[in-house]
JSON list of C-alpha atoms in Angstrom, two decimals:
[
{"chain": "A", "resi": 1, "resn": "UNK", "atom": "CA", "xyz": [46.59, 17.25, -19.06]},
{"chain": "A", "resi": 2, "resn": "UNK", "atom": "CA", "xyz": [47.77, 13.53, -19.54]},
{"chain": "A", "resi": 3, "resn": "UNK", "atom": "CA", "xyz": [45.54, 10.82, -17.73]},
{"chain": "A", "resi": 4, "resn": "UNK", "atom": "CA", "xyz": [47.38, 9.50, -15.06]},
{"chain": "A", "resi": 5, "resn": "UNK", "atom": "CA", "xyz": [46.51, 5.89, -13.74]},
{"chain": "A", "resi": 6, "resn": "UNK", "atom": "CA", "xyz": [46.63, 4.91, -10.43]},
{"chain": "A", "resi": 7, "resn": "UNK", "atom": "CA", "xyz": [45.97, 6.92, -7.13]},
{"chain": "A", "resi": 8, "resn": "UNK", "atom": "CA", "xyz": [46.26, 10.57, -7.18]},
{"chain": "A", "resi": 9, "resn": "UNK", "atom": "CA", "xyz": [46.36, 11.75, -3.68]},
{"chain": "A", "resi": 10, "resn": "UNK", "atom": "CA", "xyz": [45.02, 15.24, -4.53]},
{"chain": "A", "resi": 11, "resn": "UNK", "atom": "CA", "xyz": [42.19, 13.85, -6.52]},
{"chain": "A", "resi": 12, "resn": "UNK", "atom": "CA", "xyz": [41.30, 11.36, -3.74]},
{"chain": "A", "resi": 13, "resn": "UNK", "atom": "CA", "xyz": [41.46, 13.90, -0.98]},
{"chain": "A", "resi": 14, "resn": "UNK", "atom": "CA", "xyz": [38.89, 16.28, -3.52]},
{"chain": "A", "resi": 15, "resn": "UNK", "atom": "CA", "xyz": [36.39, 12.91, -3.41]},
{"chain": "A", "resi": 16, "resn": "UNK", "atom": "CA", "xyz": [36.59, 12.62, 0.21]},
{"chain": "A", "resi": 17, "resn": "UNK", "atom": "CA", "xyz": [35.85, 16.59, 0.77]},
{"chain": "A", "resi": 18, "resn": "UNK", "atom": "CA", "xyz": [33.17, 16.08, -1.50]},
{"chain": "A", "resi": 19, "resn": "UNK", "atom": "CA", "xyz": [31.81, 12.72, -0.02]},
{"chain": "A", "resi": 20, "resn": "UNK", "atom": "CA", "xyz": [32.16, 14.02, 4.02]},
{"chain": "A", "resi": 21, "resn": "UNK", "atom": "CA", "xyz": [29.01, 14.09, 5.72]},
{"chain": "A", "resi": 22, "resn": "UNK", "atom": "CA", "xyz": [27.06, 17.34, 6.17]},
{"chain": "A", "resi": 23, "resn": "UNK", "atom": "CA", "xyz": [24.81, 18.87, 8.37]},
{"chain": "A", "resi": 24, "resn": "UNK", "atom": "CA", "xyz": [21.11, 17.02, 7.93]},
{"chain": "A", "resi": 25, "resn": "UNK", "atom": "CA", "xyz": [18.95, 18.47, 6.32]},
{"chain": "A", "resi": 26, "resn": "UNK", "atom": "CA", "xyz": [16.30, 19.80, 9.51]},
{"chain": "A", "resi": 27, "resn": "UNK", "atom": "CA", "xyz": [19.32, 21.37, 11.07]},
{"chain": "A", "resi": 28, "resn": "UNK", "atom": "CA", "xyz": [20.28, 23.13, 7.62]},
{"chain": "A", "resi": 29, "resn": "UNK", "atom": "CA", "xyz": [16.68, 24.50, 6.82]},
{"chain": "A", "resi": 30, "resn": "UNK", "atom": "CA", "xyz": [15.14, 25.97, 10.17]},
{"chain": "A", "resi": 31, "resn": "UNK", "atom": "CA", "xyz": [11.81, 27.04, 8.94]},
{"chain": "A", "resi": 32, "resn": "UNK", "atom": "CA", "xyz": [11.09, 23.33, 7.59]},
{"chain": "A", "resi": 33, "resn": "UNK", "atom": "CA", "xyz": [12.22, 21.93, 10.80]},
{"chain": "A", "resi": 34, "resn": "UNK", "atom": "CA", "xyz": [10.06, 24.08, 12.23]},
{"chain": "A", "resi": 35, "resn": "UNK", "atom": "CA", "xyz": [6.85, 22.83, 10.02]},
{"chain": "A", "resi": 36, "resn": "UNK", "atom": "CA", "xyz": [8.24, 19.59, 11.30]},
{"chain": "A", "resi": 37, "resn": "UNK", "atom": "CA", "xyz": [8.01, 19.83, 14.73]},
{"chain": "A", "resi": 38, "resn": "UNK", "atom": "CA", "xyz": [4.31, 21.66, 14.40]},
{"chain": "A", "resi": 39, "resn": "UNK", "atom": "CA", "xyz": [3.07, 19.31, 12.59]},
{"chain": "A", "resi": 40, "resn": "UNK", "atom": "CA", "xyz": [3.42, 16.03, 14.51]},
{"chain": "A", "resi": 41, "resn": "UNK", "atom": "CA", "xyz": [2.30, 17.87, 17.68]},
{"chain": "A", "resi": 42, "resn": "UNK", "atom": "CA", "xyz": [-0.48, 18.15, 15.62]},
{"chain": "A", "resi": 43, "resn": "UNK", "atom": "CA", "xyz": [-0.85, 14.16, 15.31]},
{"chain": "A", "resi": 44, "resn": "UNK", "atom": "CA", "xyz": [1.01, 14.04, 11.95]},
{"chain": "A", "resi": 45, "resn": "UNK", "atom": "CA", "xyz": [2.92, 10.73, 11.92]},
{"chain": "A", "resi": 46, "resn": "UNK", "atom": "CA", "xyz": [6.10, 11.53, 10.02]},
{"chain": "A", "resi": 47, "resn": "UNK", "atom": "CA", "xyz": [4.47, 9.33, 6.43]},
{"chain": "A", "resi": 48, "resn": "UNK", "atom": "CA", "xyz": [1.94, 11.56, 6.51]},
{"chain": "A", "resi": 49, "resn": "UNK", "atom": "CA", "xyz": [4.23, 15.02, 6.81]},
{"chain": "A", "resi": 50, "resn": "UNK", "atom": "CA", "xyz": [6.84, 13.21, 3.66]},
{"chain": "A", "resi": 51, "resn": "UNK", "atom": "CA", "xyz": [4.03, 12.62, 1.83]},
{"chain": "A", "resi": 52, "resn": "UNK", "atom": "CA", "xyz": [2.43, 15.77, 2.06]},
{"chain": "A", "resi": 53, "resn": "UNK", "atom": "CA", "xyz": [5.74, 18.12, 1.46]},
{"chain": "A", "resi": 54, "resn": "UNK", "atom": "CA", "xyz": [6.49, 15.82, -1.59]},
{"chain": "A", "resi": 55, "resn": "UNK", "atom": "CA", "xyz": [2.89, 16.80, -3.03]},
{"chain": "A", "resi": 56, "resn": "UNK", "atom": "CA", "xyz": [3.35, 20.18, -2.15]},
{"chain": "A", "resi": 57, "resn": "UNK", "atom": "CA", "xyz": [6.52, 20.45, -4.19]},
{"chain": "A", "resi": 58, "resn": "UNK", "atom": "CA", "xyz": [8.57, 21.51, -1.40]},
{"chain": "A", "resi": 59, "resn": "UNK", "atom": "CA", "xyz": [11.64, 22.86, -2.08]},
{"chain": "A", "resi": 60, "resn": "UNK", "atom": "CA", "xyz": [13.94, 20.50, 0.13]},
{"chain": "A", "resi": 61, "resn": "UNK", "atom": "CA", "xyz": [12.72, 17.18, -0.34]},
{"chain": "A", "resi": 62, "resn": "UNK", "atom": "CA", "xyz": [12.35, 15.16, 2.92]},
{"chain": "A", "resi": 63, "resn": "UNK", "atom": "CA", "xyz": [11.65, 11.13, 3.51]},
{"chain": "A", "resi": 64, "resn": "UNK", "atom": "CA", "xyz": [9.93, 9.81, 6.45]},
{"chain": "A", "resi": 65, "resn": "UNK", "atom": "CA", "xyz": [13.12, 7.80, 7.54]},
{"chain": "A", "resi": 66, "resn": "UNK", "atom": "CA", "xyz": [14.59, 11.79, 7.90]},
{"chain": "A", "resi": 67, "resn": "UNK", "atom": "CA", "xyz": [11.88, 12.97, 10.16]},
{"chain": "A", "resi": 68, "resn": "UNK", "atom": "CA", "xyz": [12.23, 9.91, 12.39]},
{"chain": "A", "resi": 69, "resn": "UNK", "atom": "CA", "xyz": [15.89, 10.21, 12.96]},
{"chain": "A", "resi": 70, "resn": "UNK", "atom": "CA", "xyz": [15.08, 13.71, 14.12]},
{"chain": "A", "resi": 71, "resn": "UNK", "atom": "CA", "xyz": [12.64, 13.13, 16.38]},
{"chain": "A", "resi": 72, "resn": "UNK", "atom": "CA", "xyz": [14.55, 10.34, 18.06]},
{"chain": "A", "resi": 73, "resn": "UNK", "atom": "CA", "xyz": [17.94, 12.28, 18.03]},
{"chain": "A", "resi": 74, "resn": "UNK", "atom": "CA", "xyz": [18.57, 14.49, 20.83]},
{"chain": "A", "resi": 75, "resn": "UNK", "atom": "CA", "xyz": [17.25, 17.72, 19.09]},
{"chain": "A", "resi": 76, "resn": "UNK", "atom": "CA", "xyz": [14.05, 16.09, 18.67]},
{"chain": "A", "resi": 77, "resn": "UNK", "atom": "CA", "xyz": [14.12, 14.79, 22.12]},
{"chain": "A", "resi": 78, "resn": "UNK", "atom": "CA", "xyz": [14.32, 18.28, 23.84]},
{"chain": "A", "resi": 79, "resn": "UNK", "atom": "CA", "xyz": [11.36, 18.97, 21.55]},
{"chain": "A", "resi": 80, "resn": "UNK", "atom": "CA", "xyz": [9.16, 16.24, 23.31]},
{"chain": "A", "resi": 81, "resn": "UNK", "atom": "CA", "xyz": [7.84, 15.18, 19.93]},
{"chain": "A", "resi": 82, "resn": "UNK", "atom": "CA", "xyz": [6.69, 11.41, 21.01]}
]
C-alpha cells in the first residue's frame, strides 16, 4: 500500500477509537476496588495502599492520584470512605 500524506479520515477516526477514554480502572477490576475500599476503612491513606500493591506486584498497577479520584467521585462517596 502506497503512503499517503495528509489526513486520512479512516486512519484518524481508528486513533480516536483507540485514544477514547475508558472505564477507570476501580470500576473495571471489582475485586481490587474492593481491597480498596477495605483498606482505607482500615486507616490506609491511599500512598500507603499504591505503595503497597506496587510492592506486591499487583497485577493492575494503581497510583495514589487513582485511589483519590475514587474516593472523592460519587462511587466512593456512597462508600463513606473519608
Amino acid at each position: 500500500m502506497a503512503k499517503v500524506a495528509g489526513y486520512v479520515g479512516g486512519v484518524a477516526s481508528m486513533k480516536a477509537l483507540s485514544r477514547r477514554q475508558k472505564d477507570r480502572k476501580l470500576i473495571r477490576h471489582p475485586e481490587l476496588r474492593e481491597l480498596i475500599i477495605e483498606r482505607i476503612k482500615y486507616g490506609w491513606t491511599p500512598e500507603q495502599i499504591a505503595g503497597r500493591l506496587r510492592y506486591e506486584g499487583a497485577l493492575v498497577p494503581l497510583c495514589q492520584e487513582a485511589i483519590y479520584r475514587f474516593a472523592y467521585s460519587k462511587e466512593g462517596m456512597k462508600e463513606d470512605l473519608w
